[in-house]
Amino acid sequence: MSAFAQDIAGNIGPADIIVVRFINPTNDNFSDAIELTGIAGTVTAVNERATREPGEPLHAGNEGGHSIWYKFRAPVNGLLFLTATNSDFDTLLAVYLGDSVTNLTPVASNDDAFPGSGFSQLSTAVASNTIYYIAVDGYGGDYGNVQLQYVFTTTEKYYSLSVDPPLGGSVNPPAGLYLAGSTLYLTAAPSRDFEFSGWSGSFNASANPLTVVMNQNYALSAHFLLKSYTDGFESGGLTSLAWTSSGSAPWRVQSGVVSAGRLAARSGPVGDNQQSSLILATNLLSGTGSFDFRVSSEAGWDVLEFRLNGVPLGRWSGEVGWATFLFHVPQGLNTLEWRYTKDANFSAGLDAAFIDNVYLPLPDSSIAARLSILSLPDGEKRVQVQGLSGRRYVIQGSTNLAGWVSVSTNVSDSGTIQWTDSQGANYPSRFYRAIAP
C-alpha cells in the first residue's frame, strides 16, 4: 500500500502524515449478526478488532474475546453442519437460541474438532423456521482470518408444491416444500372482476379449497376467468377509454369480426412498410389486464405486437383465431399499445388485427371490498377479502356483533387477501368484518 498527497493543481508528492484506521467487523455485536443464506455456503471475515460484549457467554467454555456473529433460519427440520477448518487461527464455535446477547440458550459448541486440530467443527439438529445464532471466536483471545463453512441437510422427507404465478388471482398456501404426508388446503382467490375456473397440472380439479396430501411432488396452475370487461367496444367507437391511434391509418370499431357481443376494434388499412397502432395511456392499479385478439395476415411477416410501457409482451402473425391474452400491470401510469405492422410486400388473409373485450384494473375507490368465509375440511375458517390492490385492510372478529377485535392486518398487491382463523373452531359462532382504515 502506498500513500501520496495531491494539491488542487494536481501536483503529487509524498504525504507528511499517514493515518490508518481499522474498521471493526460489521457483525461484532449479536444484534448485527449476518444471515447465512441458502442451505450451504462459505463466509469469510477478520475478527482481529472484534470484541466481547457485556453479558456475552463464554463460547465453548473459553474466555475468547474476539467474537463475531452469524444467524441461520432453518427452512425445515434438519441438521446444520458448521466448520472453521480453513481459518488461520485456533477457533471456537457456538450455536444459541435467544433474542439478545444476555438471553441465550446454548444449543451446541466446539473448541477442537479433534484433539490438537486447532479448528472448530460441529453438527446440530435445527427446527423448522427457527433462527439460530452462531458465534465464531478465538481460543484464549486468538484472532485472524475466519472462514466459516455451513451445510444444511433435512432429516425428514419433504415434497415440493409448485404453483405457477396465476394471473387474475392468487393461491394460498404458496409454493414451497411441505412435510411428506401433510395435508394442504389450497385456496384459489380470484381478484376483483375475476372468478375461479379450475386447476390443472398434476391433476385437473374444480374444488376450491382443494385438498392435497403431500405424498409426491406437485405442479399446479390455478385458472381464473373474467366476469366483466372495461371496454368491449359496444359503444360503437373508441370513446369509452382515452384511446388514441398512430401510424398510417387509425384503428376503427367494426362488426364483421368479433369475439363476443356485436363489435370489436380492427387495425387500420395499411400498405407495405406501414403500421397502425391503437394506444391507451392511463393510470392503473397493480393487477391483471386482459384482452381478446385475432390476427389474419401474411404468416411470419405481417405482425400484431402488444406492448406495455414500450416492452413487447406478445407477438402474433398468420391465421390466429380468437384467443385471450392476460398480463400483469404495475401500479401507476401505463401505456398500452397494439401495433399492426406490415413488411415490404405481399398480403394474406384479412390483412388485419382485431382486439375485443379489454379489461384493465382501473382505479375506482368507490368499489366496496367483498368479504367471504371459506370453510376448510379440518374445521378451520379462511377469511377472504377482495378489494383494491395496495390498500390496507384490517380483519376483525366478534362473537356477538357488538365487540370487535382486530385479528389481522394485510396489504395485497392483487387486492385479494386470505387469512386463516386457527382459533375459529374454539367459538360456538364467530363473525368477521373487514375495514379499510
Short mmCIF file of C-alpha atoms in Angstrom, two decimals:
data_model
loop_
_atom_site.label_atom_id
_atom_site.label_comp_id
_atom_site.label_asym_id
_atom_site.label_seq_id
_atom_site.Cartn_x
_atom_site.Cartn_y
_atom_site.Cartn_z
CA MET A 1 0.00 0.00 0.00
CA SER A 2 1.27 3.47 -0.83
CA ALA A 3 0.06 6.98 0.06
CA PHE A 4 0.68 10.36 -1.55
CA ALA A 5 -0.53 13.95 -1.32
CA GLN A 6 -2.05 15.92 -4.19
CA ASP A 7 -2.74 19.67 -4.27
CA ILE A 8 -5.50 21.50 -6.12
CA ALA A 9 -3.26 21.99 -9.15
CA GLY A 10 -2.69 18.26 -9.45
CA ASN A 11 0.89 18.22 -8.14
CA ILE A 12 1.74 14.94 -6.38
CA GLY A 13 4.26 14.47 -3.57
CA PRO A 14 4.96 12.32 -0.50
CA ALA A 15 2.45 12.52 2.36
CA ASP A 16 3.65 14.15 5.60
CA ILE A 17 1.30 12.13 7.82
CA ILE A 18 -0.43 8.81 7.14
CA VAL A 19 -3.36 7.82 9.35
CA VAL A 20 -4.62 4.24 9.13
CA ARG A 21 -7.93 3.40 10.78
CA PHE A 22 -9.11 -0.17 11.13
CA ILE A 23 -12.83 -0.82 10.90
CA ASN A 24 -14.47 -3.20 13.32
CA PRO A 25 -16.30 -6.18 11.79
CA THR A 26 -19.90 -5.27 10.95
CA ASN A 27 -21.10 -8.36 12.83
CA ASP A 28 -19.10 -7.74 16.02
CA ASN A 29 -22.29 -7.45 18.08
CA PHE A 30 -25.03 -10.06 18.49
CA SER A 31 -27.66 -7.61 17.22
CA ASP A 32 -25.73 -7.22 13.95
CA ALA A 33 -25.45 -10.93 13.18
CA ILE A 34 -25.06 -11.61 9.44
CA GLU A 35 -27.58 -14.05 7.99
CA LEU A 36 -26.28 -17.21 6.31
CA THR A 37 -28.43 -17.61 3.20
CA GLY A 38 -29.29 -20.73 1.26
CA ILE A 39 -28.60 -24.24 2.52
CA ALA A 40 -24.82 -24.21 2.07
CA GLY A 41 -22.02 -21.72 1.66
CA THR A 42 -18.82 -20.16 2.99
CA VAL A 43 -18.33 -16.77 4.64
CA THR A 44 -15.06 -15.04 5.45
CA ALA A 45 -14.12 -12.30 7.91
CA VAL A 46 -11.31 -10.91 10.07
CA ASN A 47 -12.02 -10.89 13.80
CA GLU A 48 -8.92 -9.03 14.99
CA ARG A 49 -10.87 -5.94 16.08
CA ALA A 50 -13.96 -7.82 17.23
CA THR A 51 -14.86 -7.59 20.91
CA ARG A 52 -16.74 -9.47 23.58
CA GLU A 53 -19.98 -7.74 24.63
CA PRO A 54 -21.02 -7.25 28.26
CA GLY A 55 -23.01 -10.29 29.34
CA GLU A 56 -21.85 -12.37 26.39
CA PRO A 57 -21.46 -16.06 27.31
CA LEU A 58 -18.14 -17.93 27.13
CA HIS A 59 -18.19 -19.80 23.84
CA ALA A 60 -17.24 -23.47 24.21
CA GLY A 61 -16.32 -22.60 27.82
CA ASN A 62 -13.38 -20.40 26.81
CA GLU A 63 -12.83 -16.71 27.53
CA GLY A 64 -12.23 -15.89 23.84
CA GLY A 65 -12.61 -12.15 23.34
CA HIS A 66 -12.88 -11.59 19.57
CA SER A 67 -16.33 -12.97 18.73
CA ILE A 68 -18.32 -12.28 15.57
CA TRP A 69 -21.92 -13.35 14.97
CA TYR A 70 -23.96 -15.05 12.26
CA LYS A 71 -27.52 -16.36 12.15
CA PHE A 72 -29.28 -19.11 10.23
CA ARG A 73 -33.00 -19.74 9.75
CA ALA A 74 -33.75 -23.42 9.19
CA PRO A 75 -36.21 -23.85 6.28
CA VAL A 76 -37.40 -27.22 7.65
CA ASN A 77 -36.31 -29.63 10.37
CA GLY A 78 -32.79 -30.87 9.76
CA LEU A 79 -29.08 -30.79 10.64
CA LEU A 80 -26.77 -27.78 10.48
CA PHE A 81 -23.08 -28.57 9.95
CA LEU A 82 -20.50 -25.86 10.74
CA THR A 83 -16.73 -25.91 10.35
CA ALA A 84 -13.96 -23.33 10.66
CA THR A 85 -11.34 -25.72 9.28
CA ASN A 86 -9.74 -23.22 6.88
CA SER A 87 -9.40 -20.38 9.39
CA ASP A 88 -5.77 -19.46 10.17
CA PHE A 89 -6.08 -19.38 13.98
CA ASP A 90 -7.40 -21.55 16.82
CA THR A 91 -11.17 -21.09 16.65
CA LEU A 92 -14.23 -21.53 18.87
CA LEU A 93 -17.76 -22.23 17.62
CA ALA A 94 -21.07 -21.97 19.48
CA VAL A 95 -24.75 -22.08 18.49
CA TYR A 96 -27.53 -20.44 20.51
CA LEU A 97 -31.23 -19.70 20.66
CA GLY A 98 -32.38 -16.36 22.03
CA ASP A 99 -33.26 -12.76 21.35
CA SER A 100 -30.37 -10.86 22.96
CA VAL A 101 -26.75 -11.47 23.91
CA THR A 102 -27.75 -11.70 27.60
CA ASN A 103 -30.65 -14.07 26.97
CA LEU A 104 -29.14 -17.01 25.10
CA THR A 105 -29.75 -20.73 25.43
CA PRO A 106 -26.78 -22.89 24.35
CA VAL A 107 -27.57 -25.39 21.58
CA ALA A 108 -24.10 -26.71 20.67
CA SER A 109 -20.44 -25.66 20.88
CA ASN A 110 -16.97 -26.88 19.98
CA ASP A 111 -13.36 -25.93 20.66
CA ASP A 112 -11.43 -28.50 18.62
CA ALA A 113 -12.89 -30.85 16.02
CA PHE A 114 -10.45 -33.43 17.40
CA PRO A 115 -7.59 -33.11 19.93
CA GLY A 116 -4.90 -30.79 18.63
CA SER A 117 -6.77 -29.84 15.45
CA GLY A 118 -6.85 -26.13 16.24
CA PHE A 119 -10.14 -25.59 14.43
CA SER A 120 -13.79 -25.98 15.44
CA GLN A 121 -16.47 -28.13 13.88
CA LEU A 122 -19.96 -29.20 14.94
CA SER A 123 -23.27 -30.58 13.73
CA THR A 124 -26.56 -29.87 15.47
CA ALA A 125 -30.26 -30.54 14.95
CA VAL A 126 -32.29 -27.47 13.99
CA ALA A 127 -36.05 -26.90 13.88
CA SER A 128 -38.11 -25.55 11.01
CA ASN A 129 -38.42 -21.74 10.70
CA THR A 130 -36.27 -21.17 13.79
CA ILE A 131 -33.40 -18.67 13.91
CA TYR A 132 -30.11 -19.96 15.35
CA TYR A 133 -27.28 -17.59 16.30
CA ILE A 134 -23.69 -18.67 15.65
CA ALA A 135 -20.65 -17.20 17.39
CA VAL A 136 -17.12 -17.56 15.98
CA ASP A 137 -14.34 -16.65 18.43
CA GLY A 138 -10.66 -17.34 19.04
CA TYR A 139 -9.29 -19.65 21.73
CA GLY A 140 -7.69 -17.63 24.54
CA GLY A 141 -8.21 -14.35 22.66
CA ASP A 142 -6.71 -15.59 19.39
CA TYR A 143 -7.77 -13.93 16.14
CA GLY A 144 -7.13 -13.93 12.41
CA ASN A 145 -8.84 -14.76 9.13
CA VAL A 146 -12.15 -16.53 9.67
CA GLN A 147 -13.53 -18.98 7.13
CA LEU A 148 -16.84 -20.49 8.19
CA GLN A 149 -18.47 -23.18 6.07
CA TYR A 150 -22.07 -24.26 6.62
CA VAL A 151 -24.24 -27.03 5.18
CA PHE A 152 -27.90 -27.70 6.00
CA THR A 153 -29.48 -31.10 5.33
CA THR A 154 -33.01 -32.21 6.06
CA THR A 155 -33.68 -35.15 8.35
CA GLU A 156 -37.27 -35.58 7.19
CA LYS A 157 -38.82 -36.26 3.81
CA TYR A 158 -40.39 -33.32 2.01
CA TYR A 159 -42.20 -32.89 -1.27
CA SER A 160 -42.40 -29.75 -3.35
CA LEU A 161 -45.52 -27.86 -4.33
CA SER A 162 -45.03 -25.75 -7.45
CA VAL A 163 -47.75 -23.23 -8.28
CA ASP A 164 -47.49 -21.16 -11.45
CA PRO A 165 -47.91 -17.47 -10.58
CA PRO A 166 -51.57 -17.04 -11.50
CA LEU A 167 -52.97 -14.08 -13.43
CA GLY A 168 -56.35 -12.98 -12.18
CA GLY A 169 -55.92 -14.17 -8.61
CA SER A 170 -53.67 -15.79 -6.04
CA VAL A 171 -53.17 -19.16 -4.33
CA ASN A 172 -52.81 -19.88 -0.62
CA PRO A 173 -50.70 -21.52 0.83
CA PRO A 174 -47.84 -20.63 -1.54
CA ALA A 175 -45.42 -22.87 -3.40
CA GLY A 176 -42.71 -24.47 -1.27
CA LEU A 177 -41.52 -27.61 0.50
CA TYR A 178 -44.03 -29.46 2.66
CA LEU A 179 -43.60 -32.41 5.01
CA ALA A 180 -44.39 -35.79 3.48
CA GLY A 181 -47.88 -36.90 4.47
CA SER A 182 -49.05 -33.41 5.43
CA THR A 183 -52.39 -32.15 4.14
CA LEU A 184 -52.75 -28.80 2.37
CA TYR A 185 -55.96 -26.96 1.62
CA LEU A 186 -55.18 -24.92 -1.49
CA THR A 187 -57.47 -21.94 -1.94
CA ALA A 188 -57.66 -20.05 -5.23
CA ALA A 189 -58.59 -16.43 -4.54
CA PRO A 190 -59.81 -14.51 -7.61
CA SER A 191 -59.00 -10.83 -7.96
CA ARG A 192 -61.75 -8.26 -8.41
CA ASP A 193 -63.80 -8.93 -11.58
CA PHE A 194 -62.41 -12.48 -11.93
CA GLU A 195 -63.80 -15.87 -10.95
CA PHE A 196 -62.02 -19.18 -10.35
CA SER A 197 -62.45 -21.73 -13.15
CA GLY A 198 -60.32 -24.72 -12.13
CA TRP A 199 -56.95 -26.37 -11.51
CA SER A 200 -54.61 -28.03 -13.99
CA GLY A 201 -51.18 -29.65 -13.86
CA SER A 202 -50.51 -32.74 -11.77
CA PHE A 203 -54.27 -33.25 -11.84
CA ASN A 204 -57.36 -31.40 -13.04
CA ALA A 205 -59.94 -30.34 -10.48
CA SER A 206 -62.58 -27.71 -9.79
CA ALA A 207 -62.77 -27.94 -5.98
CA ASN A 208 -61.93 -24.80 -4.05
CA PRO A 209 -60.43 -25.26 -1.48
CA LEU A 210 -58.57 -28.22 -2.97
CA THR A 211 -57.32 -30.91 -0.56
CA VAL A 212 -53.80 -32.09 -1.42
CA VAL A 213 -51.94 -34.80 0.52
CA MET A 214 -48.21 -34.30 0.06
CA ASN A 215 -47.19 -37.83 -0.95
CA GLN A 216 -45.38 -36.69 -4.12
CA ASN A 217 -44.15 -33.52 -5.85
CA TYR A 218 -46.99 -31.47 -7.34
CA ALA A 219 -47.08 -28.80 -10.06
CA LEU A 220 -50.39 -26.96 -10.30
CA SER A 221 -51.88 -23.94 -12.04
CA ALA A 222 -54.95 -22.02 -10.92
CA HIS A 223 -57.09 -20.55 -13.69
CA PHE A 224 -59.35 -17.51 -13.49
CA LEU A 225 -61.93 -16.09 -15.90
CA LEU A 226 -63.15 -12.53 -16.28
CA LYS A 227 -66.67 -11.64 -15.21
CA SER A 228 -66.77 -8.18 -16.82
CA TYR A 229 -64.84 -6.01 -19.29
CA THR A 230 -63.58 -2.45 -19.23
CA ASP A 231 -64.26 -1.89 -22.93
CA GLY A 232 -65.95 -4.30 -25.33
CA PHE A 233 -66.28 -1.53 -27.94
CA GLU A 234 -70.07 -1.90 -27.78
CA SER A 235 -70.40 1.90 -27.72
CA GLY A 236 -69.65 1.84 -31.44
CA GLY A 237 -66.49 3.92 -31.21
CA LEU A 238 -63.18 4.37 -29.42
CA THR A 239 -64.77 6.56 -26.76
CA SER A 240 -65.16 4.53 -23.55
CA LEU A 241 -61.47 4.99 -22.71
CA ALA A 242 -58.89 7.59 -23.75
CA TRP A 243 -57.94 5.69 -26.90
CA THR A 244 -55.61 7.25 -29.50
CA SER A 245 -54.24 5.97 -32.79
CA SER A 246 -50.96 6.48 -34.61
CA GLY A 247 -49.35 5.27 -37.80
CA SER A 248 -50.52 5.32 -41.39
CA ALA A 249 -54.19 4.56 -40.62
CA PRO A 250 -56.22 4.65 -37.38
CA TRP A 251 -57.91 1.68 -35.76
CA ARG A 252 -61.70 1.58 -36.00
CA VAL A 253 -64.66 -0.25 -34.50
CA GLN A 254 -66.43 -2.73 -36.80
CA SER A 255 -68.99 -5.54 -36.65
CA GLY A 256 -67.64 -8.05 -39.16
CA VAL A 257 -65.19 -9.92 -36.89
CA VAL A 258 -65.94 -10.07 -33.14
CA SER A 259 -65.06 -12.23 -30.16
CA ALA A 260 -68.28 -11.55 -28.25
CA GLY A 261 -71.07 -9.02 -28.49
CA ARG A 262 -71.67 -7.01 -31.63
CA LEU A 263 -68.47 -5.03 -32.14
CA ALA A 264 -64.66 -5.20 -31.92
CA ALA A 265 -61.70 -2.98 -32.82
CA ARG A 266 -59.80 -3.53 -36.08
CA SER A 267 -56.44 -2.18 -37.24
CA GLY A 268 -56.48 0.46 -39.97
CA PRO A 269 -55.99 -0.42 -43.66
CA VAL A 270 -52.25 -0.04 -44.20
CA GLY A 271 -49.94 -0.74 -47.13
CA ASP A 272 -46.47 -2.24 -47.37
CA ASN A 273 -43.95 -0.94 -44.81
CA GLN A 274 -46.74 0.78 -42.86
CA GLN A 275 -48.22 0.30 -39.41
CA SER A 276 -51.37 1.07 -37.45
CA SER A 277 -51.30 1.46 -33.64
CA LEU A 278 -54.04 1.66 -31.01
CA ILE A 279 -52.71 3.32 -27.85
CA LEU A 280 -54.04 3.85 -24.34
CA ALA A 281 -52.19 5.82 -21.65
CA THR A 282 -53.92 5.67 -18.27
CA ASN A 283 -53.43 5.21 -14.53
CA LEU A 284 -53.99 1.64 -13.36
CA LEU A 285 -53.87 -0.38 -10.18
CA SER A 286 -51.45 -3.25 -9.82
CA GLY A 287 -53.22 -6.34 -11.11
CA THR A 288 -54.12 -8.34 -14.20
CA GLY A 289 -55.02 -6.98 -17.62
CA SER A 290 -56.66 -8.95 -20.40
CA PHE A 291 -57.86 -8.70 -24.00
CA ASP A 292 -59.11 -10.97 -26.77
CA PHE A 293 -57.27 -10.85 -30.09
CA ARG A 294 -57.38 -12.29 -33.58
CA VAL A 295 -54.89 -11.96 -36.46
CA SER A 296 -55.33 -12.67 -40.17
CA SER A 297 -52.12 -11.79 -42.00
CA GLU A 298 -49.12 -12.95 -44.01
CA ALA A 299 -47.55 -15.51 -41.67
CA GLY A 300 -44.17 -14.51 -40.27
CA TRP A 301 -44.14 -11.07 -41.87
CA ASP A 302 -47.23 -9.00 -41.06
CA VAL A 303 -47.50 -8.91 -37.29
CA LEU A 304 -49.65 -7.78 -34.35
CA GLU A 305 -47.47 -6.79 -31.41
CA PHE A 306 -48.71 -5.83 -27.94
CA ARG A 307 -46.50 -3.53 -25.86
CA LEU A 308 -46.79 -2.42 -22.25
CA ASN A 309 -44.74 0.67 -21.42
CA GLY A 310 -42.66 0.09 -24.53
CA VAL A 311 -41.87 -3.55 -23.71
CA PRO A 312 -43.18 -6.19 -26.16
CA LEU A 313 -45.28 -8.79 -24.31
CA GLY A 314 -46.91 -10.61 -27.21
CA ARG A 315 -46.41 -11.07 -30.96
CA TRP A 316 -48.71 -12.92 -33.38
CA SER A 317 -48.78 -13.48 -37.14
CA GLY A 318 -50.62 -15.60 -39.71
CA GLU A 319 -54.08 -17.03 -39.12
CA VAL A 320 -54.66 -16.83 -35.36
CA GLY A 321 -58.20 -17.46 -34.11
CA TRP A 322 -59.72 -15.58 -31.21
CA ALA A 323 -57.68 -16.08 -28.04
CA THR A 324 -57.33 -14.34 -24.67
CA PHE A 325 -54.07 -12.76 -23.51
CA LEU A 326 -53.53 -11.96 -19.82
CA PHE A 327 -50.67 -9.87 -18.44
CA HIS A 328 -49.52 -8.24 -15.21
CA VAL A 329 -49.99 -4.49 -14.86
CA PRO A 330 -47.86 -2.39 -12.47
CA GLN A 331 -49.48 0.37 -10.45
CA GLY A 332 -49.29 3.90 -11.86
CA LEU A 333 -49.31 5.44 -15.32
CA ASN A 334 -49.15 2.78 -18.03
CA THR A 335 -49.02 2.99 -21.81
CA LEU A 336 -50.55 0.09 -23.74
CA GLU A 337 -50.08 -0.27 -27.49
CA TRP A 338 -51.48 -2.72 -30.05
CA ARG A 339 -49.38 -2.31 -33.22
CA TYR A 340 -50.12 -3.99 -36.55
CA THR A 341 -47.08 -3.80 -38.86
CA LYS A 342 -46.65 -4.88 -42.49
CA ASP A 343 -43.40 -5.80 -44.24
CA ALA A 344 -42.20 -4.64 -47.67
CA ASN A 345 -44.53 -6.73 -49.84
CA PHE A 346 -47.37 -9.26 -50.10
CA SER A 347 -50.54 -9.64 -48.08
CA ALA A 348 -52.64 -12.57 -46.90
CA GLY A 349 -55.98 -13.22 -45.24
CA LEU A 350 -57.89 -10.19 -43.98
CA ASP A 351 -54.60 -8.31 -43.61
CA ALA A 352 -55.65 -7.02 -40.19
CA ALA A 353 -55.55 -7.47 -36.43
CA PHE A 354 -58.55 -7.35 -34.10
CA ILE A 355 -58.99 -6.86 -30.33
CA ASP A 356 -62.08 -7.17 -28.16
CA ASN A 357 -63.16 -7.43 -24.52
CA VAL A 358 -60.39 -5.34 -22.98
CA TYR A 359 -60.09 -5.49 -19.19
CA LEU A 360 -57.84 -3.22 -17.11
CA PRO A 361 -57.65 -2.73 -13.32
CA LEU A 362 -58.80 0.89 -13.29
CA PRO A 363 -58.50 2.81 -10.00
CA ASP A 364 -62.00 3.09 -8.55
CA SER A 365 -62.02 3.80 -4.83
CA SER A 366 -65.83 3.70 -4.79
CA ILE A 367 -65.90 -0.06 -5.25
CA ALA A 368 -66.55 -1.73 -1.90
CA ALA A 369 -64.50 -4.70 -0.76
CA ARG A 370 -66.18 -8.09 -0.67
CA LEU A 371 -65.72 -10.48 2.27
CA SER A 372 -66.44 -14.20 2.20
CA ILE A 373 -65.83 -17.17 4.50
CA LEU A 374 -64.32 -20.40 3.19
CA SER A 375 -64.77 -23.49 5.36
CA LEU A 376 -61.79 -25.86 5.29
CA PRO A 377 -62.23 -29.63 5.70
CA ASP A 378 -60.39 -29.57 9.05
CA GLY A 379 -62.92 -27.13 10.54
CA GLU A 380 -60.80 -24.00 10.23
CA LYS A 381 -62.21 -20.88 8.63
CA ARG A 382 -60.38 -18.97 5.90
CA VAL A 383 -61.50 -15.35 5.56
CA GLN A 384 -61.20 -13.86 2.07
CA VAL A 385 -61.24 -10.13 1.32
CA GLN A 386 -61.45 -8.96 -2.31
CA GLY A 387 -60.74 -5.25 -2.57
CA LEU A 388 -58.33 -2.80 -4.12
CA SER A 389 -54.67 -3.65 -4.68
CA GLY A 390 -52.27 -1.76 -2.46
CA ARG A 391 -54.95 -0.88 0.12
CA ARG A 392 -54.59 -1.96 3.74
CA TYR A 393 -57.47 -3.98 5.18
CA VAL A 394 -57.97 -4.89 8.85
CA ILE A 395 -59.90 -8.10 9.52
CA GLN A 396 -61.86 -8.03 12.78
CA GLY A 397 -63.64 -10.79 14.67
CA SER A 398 -66.59 -10.79 17.07
CA THR A 399 -68.72 -13.31 18.94
CA ASN A 400 -71.72 -11.00 19.46
CA LEU A 401 -71.60 -8.34 16.71
CA ALA A 402 -71.05 -5.72 19.42
CA GLY A 403 -67.44 -6.09 20.50
CA TRP A 404 -64.91 -6.32 17.67
CA VAL A 405 -61.25 -7.31 17.92
CA SER A 406 -58.66 -6.78 15.17
CA VAL A 407 -57.19 -10.17 14.28
CA SER A 408 -55.17 -9.48 11.11
CA THR A 409 -53.87 -6.55 9.04
CA ASN A 410 -52.87 -7.17 5.43
CA VAL A 411 -51.97 -5.46 2.17
CA SER A 412 -52.17 -7.39 -1.10
CA ASP A 413 -50.68 -6.50 -4.48
CA SER A 414 -53.53 -8.33 -6.19
CA GLY A 415 -56.27 -6.89 -3.98
CA THR A 416 -57.21 -10.32 -2.61
CA ILE A 417 -56.34 -11.27 0.98
CA GLN A 418 -56.80 -14.63 2.68
CA TRP A 419 -56.43 -15.21 6.40
CA THR A 420 -56.98 -18.48 8.25
CA ASP A 421 -58.58 -18.28 11.70
CA SER A 422 -56.83 -21.06 13.60
CA GLN A 423 -58.99 -20.26 16.66
CA GLY A 424 -62.33 -20.26 14.87
CA ALA A 425 -63.26 -23.76 15.99
CA ASN A 426 -62.99 -22.65 19.63
CA TYR A 427 -66.09 -20.43 19.37
CA PRO A 428 -69.75 -21.52 19.05
CA SER A 429 -70.04 -18.79 16.43
CA ARG A 430 -67.78 -16.00 15.22
CA PHE A 431 -68.42 -13.06 12.94
CA TYR A 432 -65.94 -11.26 10.72
CA ARG A 433 -65.69 -7.91 9.01
CA ALA A 434 -63.02 -6.03 7.08
CA ILE A 435 -62.35 -2.32 7.37
CA ALA A 436 -60.06 -0.01 5.39
CA PRO A 437 -58.57 2.49 7.86
#
